Amino acid sequence: MSFFAGYGPLAELALLNMVLAFSQYIVLRAGVFSLGSAAFAAVGAYAAAILATRYGVPPALCMVIALVAGGFFGAIVAVPLARLRGVFQALATLALVQIVLSLALNWTSLTDGALGINSIPKAVHITEAAIAVVVVAYFLHVIGMSGIGRGFDIIREDETVAVSLGYDVRKHHMIAFVLSGAIAGLGGAMHAFSSYSITPNEFGFHMVVMLLAMVVLGGRVSIFGPIVGALILTGLPELLRGFQDYRSIMQGALLMLSITFLPRGIVDTVLGRLRHRSLSRGASAKDRDGVTI
Amino acid sequence: MLAQQLLNGVVVGSVYGLFALGFTLLFGVNHIMNMAHGAVFMWGAFAGLFAVTMFDLPFAAALVIGAVAGGLLSVVLDWVAFRPLRKRNAPEFSAIVSSIGANLILLSLAQQMTATRVMRFPFDTFPIRFYEILGVRVQLLQLVIMAVVILTVVGLVWYLQRTNAGRQIRAVAYSEGTSRLLGINPFSINFQVFFLSGALAGVAGVLIGLVFNSVHFMMGEPLLLRAFVVIILGGLGSIPGALIAGLLIGIVQVLTVSYLSAGMADVVVFSLLFLVLLARPTGLFGSASGGAARVARQ
Amino acid sequence: MSMLTLHEVGRDFGGLPAVDSLSMAAEAGKITGLIGPNGAGKTTVVNMIAGLLKLSRGRVELDGQDVSTMEAQHLSHMGVSRTFQNIRLIKEASVLENVLAGFHRHETTSTLSSLLGLPSAFRERRALLRRSMDLLERFDMADLADWPAASLSYGHQRRIEMMRALATEPRLLLLDEPVAGMNDAEAYSLAEIFRDVAAQGVAILLIEHNMRFVRRLCDHVCVLASGRLISQGAAETVVNDPRVIEAYLGS
C-alpha cells in the first residue's frame, strides 16, 4: 500500500492524461489532423471551474456540463475545420488553441486572467479518474467497432476509397471533432477538480505536444494506444527525476524516434506482430499457399 | 497617429513576411511543414546576439552570422528530423510530429543555456536616431530593417529566378519526379532550400531581437503561430503571398494593440485566420487544390 | 434502356483532351469491355463515371438519369461501385474488416445508436460479418479472413477489392484491370464470378489489357485510343478491326 500511497498522485495524473489523450486519439483515428484538444480541454476546465467556484454547482454536474460544452464547442469549430485537410487542419486547430488561450488570459472578468481560477474543490481522485478512463475507453471501443469506426479507419487510410464506398467524409470528420471536444471537455474539467487550480498556460502548446506525443508513441488505432502512451509519458519524468533539465529533450527525442522508427506506435506495432505470429502458426499447420510473409 | 501606427505595422509585418517566407519556401519545394522554424529563428537571434556581445562585432556582421547560423541549423534539422522520414516515404503527418519533437529539443537547450533569462543587445549596437518624414517619426532602425527585408527578398527572388541553382529548385517544386529524371541532385537541392529557409529565419531573428531589444528562448513561438496565419492568408508556397500577408498581419496587430488592447491582438489575428478559412478553405491567394477537401470531383 | 450511357463525354487536362466525344453504353446483365493501349484514357473514363473527375463535355446517364455532376459518395448510394487499378485497401486491417467496409451503403443503424453502442448496432455488425464471410467463401478466401490485407499476395488483394465492391451490391460495377498481375488460372476463376454477378442483372464495365481475357469474357467491347472510341462491337469483330490492330501495334 505504501507503494500506492507514494505513487497515488502520479497514477491519478496518468489517468487524467489518458482521458485527454483519448480526445487526441479519436481525431487522429478518423484521419483528422486536429491539434485542438488543448482548446477543448480549456473550455471544459474553465466551464467547470467557474460554475463550481462562483455558482456552487456540484462537481458531478459541472463535469457533465463541461462534457457537453466541449462537444458543443467541437461542433461549432468543426463547421469550418471539417472542410480542411492535413496541414491546413493542423494549422487552423493550432490557431484555435491560441485564440482560446488568449481569451483565457485576457477576458479577466470571466477567467481571472493569468492568475487562473483557484480554490476549486478537490472532487476527482484516483477512483473517479479510473472510472472516467474505463467509461470513455468503453464508448470509444464501441464506436470503433461500429460503422462509424469503420468509416474513420477507411477515411484515415484513403479518402478516395471512402467516398467511392459512399462514406460521408464531412460527417465523419464532424463526429470526430464533437467526440474529441466532449472527451477533452470532460478531461479538462476533471483536471480542474483534481488540481485545485487552473491557469491559462496549462492549455497551451505544451499540452498540444504532450497529447500528440502520447498518441503517436502509443498508437492511433487500438484503444490501448493512448493508454500506454499516457502511462509512459507521465511516468517517464519520474524515472528521470535526477535529470529534470533533460525532460523536454527526452520527450522531444522520443517523439522524433517513435515517429521515425515506430510510425504506428508501440501498441499497434506489438498487436500487429502478435496477430501475425498467431496467424502464421495456424497457417503453417494448414495450407500456406498465397501467403507471402 | 494612424500613419505612425501603420508605419510600425509595416515594419513588424515585413519581418513576419521574411520569417514566413522561409517557412513557405520549405513547404513549396519539399512539402514540409517545419514546426521547428520558430526555434531556428530563435537560435539565429542568439547567434547574432553573441556575435555582438562576445566578439564586439558590428550590427551588419550580426545579421550575417544570424543568417549563417540559422541556415546551418536548418540543414542539420533536415538531416536529423526530415531525411530519415523521406527515406521511409512517411506521410506529411510524420514530418510535422518529428519537427515538433525537434522544436522541443531546441527550445529546451536554449532555455538551459540562458537559464530562462531574457537577454538584450548592448545599448550601442545600433544608433538610436529619429527622422521626421511627412509628419511621421521614423527610427533609423526601422528604415534599416525595411531595407534589409527588401534586399533579402530581392536577393532570394534573384536566386530563384536567375541562377541555375534557383531554376533547379523551382523544377523540384514543380515536379520532384521529373526533376530527378532530368538529373537534378535532390541532395544539393535540399541543402540549399533548408539553408535558405533557415537563413531567412535567422535574419528575421536578429531583426526582431533588435526591434524589441529582447532575445529569449520562447521568442520563436508567437512568430511561428503568426507565420501560420500569414501562409494561410498568403497561400502555402507563395512568395508574394507570404510578404503581402505578413504586412497585413503586422498592420492588423499594431492597430489592434493601439485601438483595442494588447491582449486582443492574438484573438483578432487568429480569428481572422478562421474567418478566411471559412470563406476560402485554401487561403486568400491560395491555389484551388491546397488544403481543401478532396472529396469533390476534381 | 442501358444501365450506363455516355453521351459525347470529354475531359481535358491542361487544355489537351484526354478523352474526347466518347459515346458508349453498358447494359444490365452484360459484361462490357473497355480496352485500349496505355494512356488511351480508360482510367479517366472510369473516374468520370465514378464521380472522381469532372466532365469537360458531354454527360453520363445512369438508368436514364443524368449523373454527370453527382459526387462519388452519392453515386455509390445510387449503386455505382468500382475497384482501383492500383490496389487501395486498409493495409493493416484484416481481410474481413476490409470487406465489411463495403457494406456501408446497407447500414441502417443510426449514428446515435452507433455512438452509444445500442444493441441494434451490435446486431447489425454481426449480420454484416456473416454476409462478409459469405463473400469470402464465394471468393475462396474464408481461410484468410483474419490476415492483414497487406500481408497477402497481389492476386488476393485484388480479390479483396472486388469483394468490397460487391459488398455494396452495385447496379453498375466498374472493374479497373481486375486481373492484372494474375496468372491465367486465377484470372479465369474470377471470370466465372464476373459472369455470375452479371447474370444477376449487374452491368459490368471491365477495363483490361489482356486481350484473350476480354475475348472470352465480354459480350461487347469498346476500344479507346488517344481518348477516342475507335471501334466497338462483338469481341471477335473488334479484335480483327484493322484500326484496332494499328492502334495496338502502333503503340
mmCIF file of C-alpha atoms in Angstrom, chain A residues 138-139 142-148 150 153-154 156-158 160-161 163-169 171-172 175 179 264 272 275-276 279-280 283 286-287 289-293, chain C residues 52 72-73 76-77 80 82 84 88-94 97 100-102 104-105 107 111 114-117 121-122 125 128 143-144 146-148 151-153 156 164 168:
data_model
loop_
_atom_site.group_PDB
_atom_site.id
_atom_site.type_symbol
_atom_site.label_atom_id
_atom_site.label_comp_id
_atom_site.label_asym_id
_atom_site.label_seq_id
_atom_site.Cartn_x
_atom_site.Cartn_y
_atom_site.Cartn_z
ATOM 1 C CA TYR A 138 -15.600 1.578 -23.460
ATOM 2 C CA PHE A 139 -17.502 4.082 -25.586
ATOM 3 C CA VAL A 142 -17.921 0.508 -29.134
ATOM 4 C CA ILE A 143 -17.716 3.350 -31.632
ATOM 5 C CA GLY A 144 -14.600 1.789 -33.117
ATOM 6 C CA MET A 145 -16.477 -1.452 -33.759
ATOM 7 C CA SER A 146 -19.474 0.292 -35.302
ATOM 8 C CA GLY A 147 -19.992 1.537 -38.818
ATOM 9 C CA ILE A 148 -18.671 4.906 -37.711
ATOM 10 C CA ARG A 150 -15.088 1.594 -39.982
ATOM 11 C CA ASP A 153 -10.482 3.791 -40.487
ATOM 12 C CA ILE A 154 -11.133 3.926 -44.182
ATOM 13 C CA ARG A 156 -7.868 7.834 -42.484
ATOM 14 C CA GLU A 157 -6.315 5.362 -44.897
ATOM 15 C CA ASP A 158 -7.776 6.571 -48.178
ATOM 16 C CA THR A 160 -10.962 8.464 -52.278
ATOM 17 C CA VAL A 161 -11.880 4.883 -51.468
ATOM 18 C CA VAL A 163 -16.201 8.319 -50.897
ATOM 19 C CA SER A 164 -16.327 5.601 -53.537
ATOM 20 C CA LEU A 165 -17.915 3.329 -50.942
ATOM 21 C CA GLY A 166 -20.431 6.022 -50.064
ATOM 22 C CA TYR A 167 -18.910 7.285 -46.811
ATOM 23 C CA ASP A 168 -19.707 10.881 -45.923
ATOM 24 C CA VAL A 169 -16.256 12.235 -45.054
ATOM 25 C CA LYS A 171 -19.982 13.928 -41.440
ATOM 26 C CA HIS A 172 -17.327 11.606 -40.037
ATOM 27 C CA ILE A 175 -18.375 13.420 -35.476
ATOM 28 C CA LEU A 179 -16.220 13.433 -29.750
ATOM 29 C CA ARG A 264 2.395 3.040 -35.950
ATOM 30 C CA GLY A 272 0.240 -6.433 -35.350
ATOM 31 C CA ARG A 275 -1.542 -11.281 -34.642
ATOM 32 C CA HIS A 276 0.859 -12.124 -37.428
ATOM 33 C CA LEU A 279 -1.864 -16.437 -37.785
ATOM 34 C CA SER A 280 1.426 -17.827 -39.118
ATOM 35 C CA ALA A 283 -1.358 -21.276 -41.255
ATOM 36 C CA LYS A 286 -2.622 -25.836 -42.805
ATOM 37 C CA ASP A 287 -2.175 -24.560 -46.307
ATOM 38 C CA ASP A 289 -0.499 -21.096 -50.350
ATOM 39 C CA GLY A 290 -0.695 -17.463 -51.396
ATOM 40 C CA VAL A 291 0.540 -16.088 -48.132
ATOM 41 C CA THR A 292 3.631 -14.032 -48.606
ATOM 42 C CA ILE A 293 5.381 -13.044 -45.440
ATOM 43 C CA LEU C 52 -13.973 11.496 -59.023
ATOM 44 C CA ALA C 72 -18.750 9.852 -55.785
ATOM 45 C CA GLN C 73 -20.389 9.417 -52.407
ATOM 46 C CA SER C 76 -22.147 4.924 -54.541
ATOM 47 C CA HIS C 77 -25.584 5.153 -52.975
ATOM 48 C CA VAL C 80 -22.138 2.524 -58.712
ATOM 49 C CA ARG C 82 -15.601 0.199 -58.513
ATOM 50 C CA PHE C 84 -8.938 0.577 -58.377
ATOM 51 C CA ARG C 88 -6.265 0.559 -52.381
ATOM 52 C CA LEU C 89 -7.033 -1.304 -49.154
ATOM 53 C CA ILE C 90 -6.754 -0.621 -45.441
ATOM 54 C CA LYS C 91 -3.377 -2.310 -45.269
ATOM 55 C CA GLU C 92 -3.200 -3.171 -41.582
ATOM 56 C CA ALA C 93 -6.841 -4.198 -41.235
ATOM 57 C CA SER C 94 -7.911 -7.792 -41.760
ATOM 58 C CA GLU C 97 -12.681 -5.758 -41.950
ATOM 59 C CA LEU C 100 -17.016 -5.164 -44.127
ATOM 60 C CA ALA C 101 -16.255 -1.555 -45.066
ATOM 61 C CA GLY C 102 -18.014 -2.171 -48.380
ATOM 62 C CA HIS C 104 -21.664 0.893 -45.653
ATOM 63 C CA ARG C 105 -24.466 1.525 -48.148
ATOM 64 C CA GLU C 107 -26.046 0.084 -42.841
ATOM 65 C CA THR C 111 -25.393 7.476 -35.933
ATOM 66 C CA SER C 114 -23.629 3.521 -33.124
ATOM 67 C CA LEU C 115 -22.166 6.176 -30.844
ATOM 68 C CA LEU C 116 -23.972 4.838 -27.804
ATOM 69 C CA GLY C 117 -23.355 1.184 -28.617
ATOM 70 C CA ALA C 121 -25.521 -1.579 -33.692
ATOM 71 C CA PHE C 122 -24.087 -4.902 -32.492
ATOM 72 C CA ARG C 125 -22.348 -5.765 -37.139
ATOM 73 C CA LEU C 128 -22.810 -7.783 -41.863
ATOM 74 C CA ASP C 143 -9.269 -19.176 -44.545
ATOM 75 C CA LEU C 144 -7.576 -15.821 -44.827
ATOM 76 C CA ASP C 146 -8.150 -12.604 -40.237
ATOM 77 C CA TRP C 147 -4.956 -11.850 -42.165
ATOM 78 C CA PRO C 148 -3.920 -8.236 -42.556
ATOM 79 C CA SER C 151 0.408 -9.420 -45.958
ATOM 80 C CA LEU C 152 -1.347 -11.232 -48.796
ATOM 81 C CA SER C 153 -0.334 -11.732 -52.405
ATOM 82 C CA HIS C 156 -5.575 -11.959 -53.127
ATOM 83 C CA ARG C 164 -15.526 -4.864 -51.140
ATOM 84 C CA THR C 168 -22.134 -2.535 -51.917
#
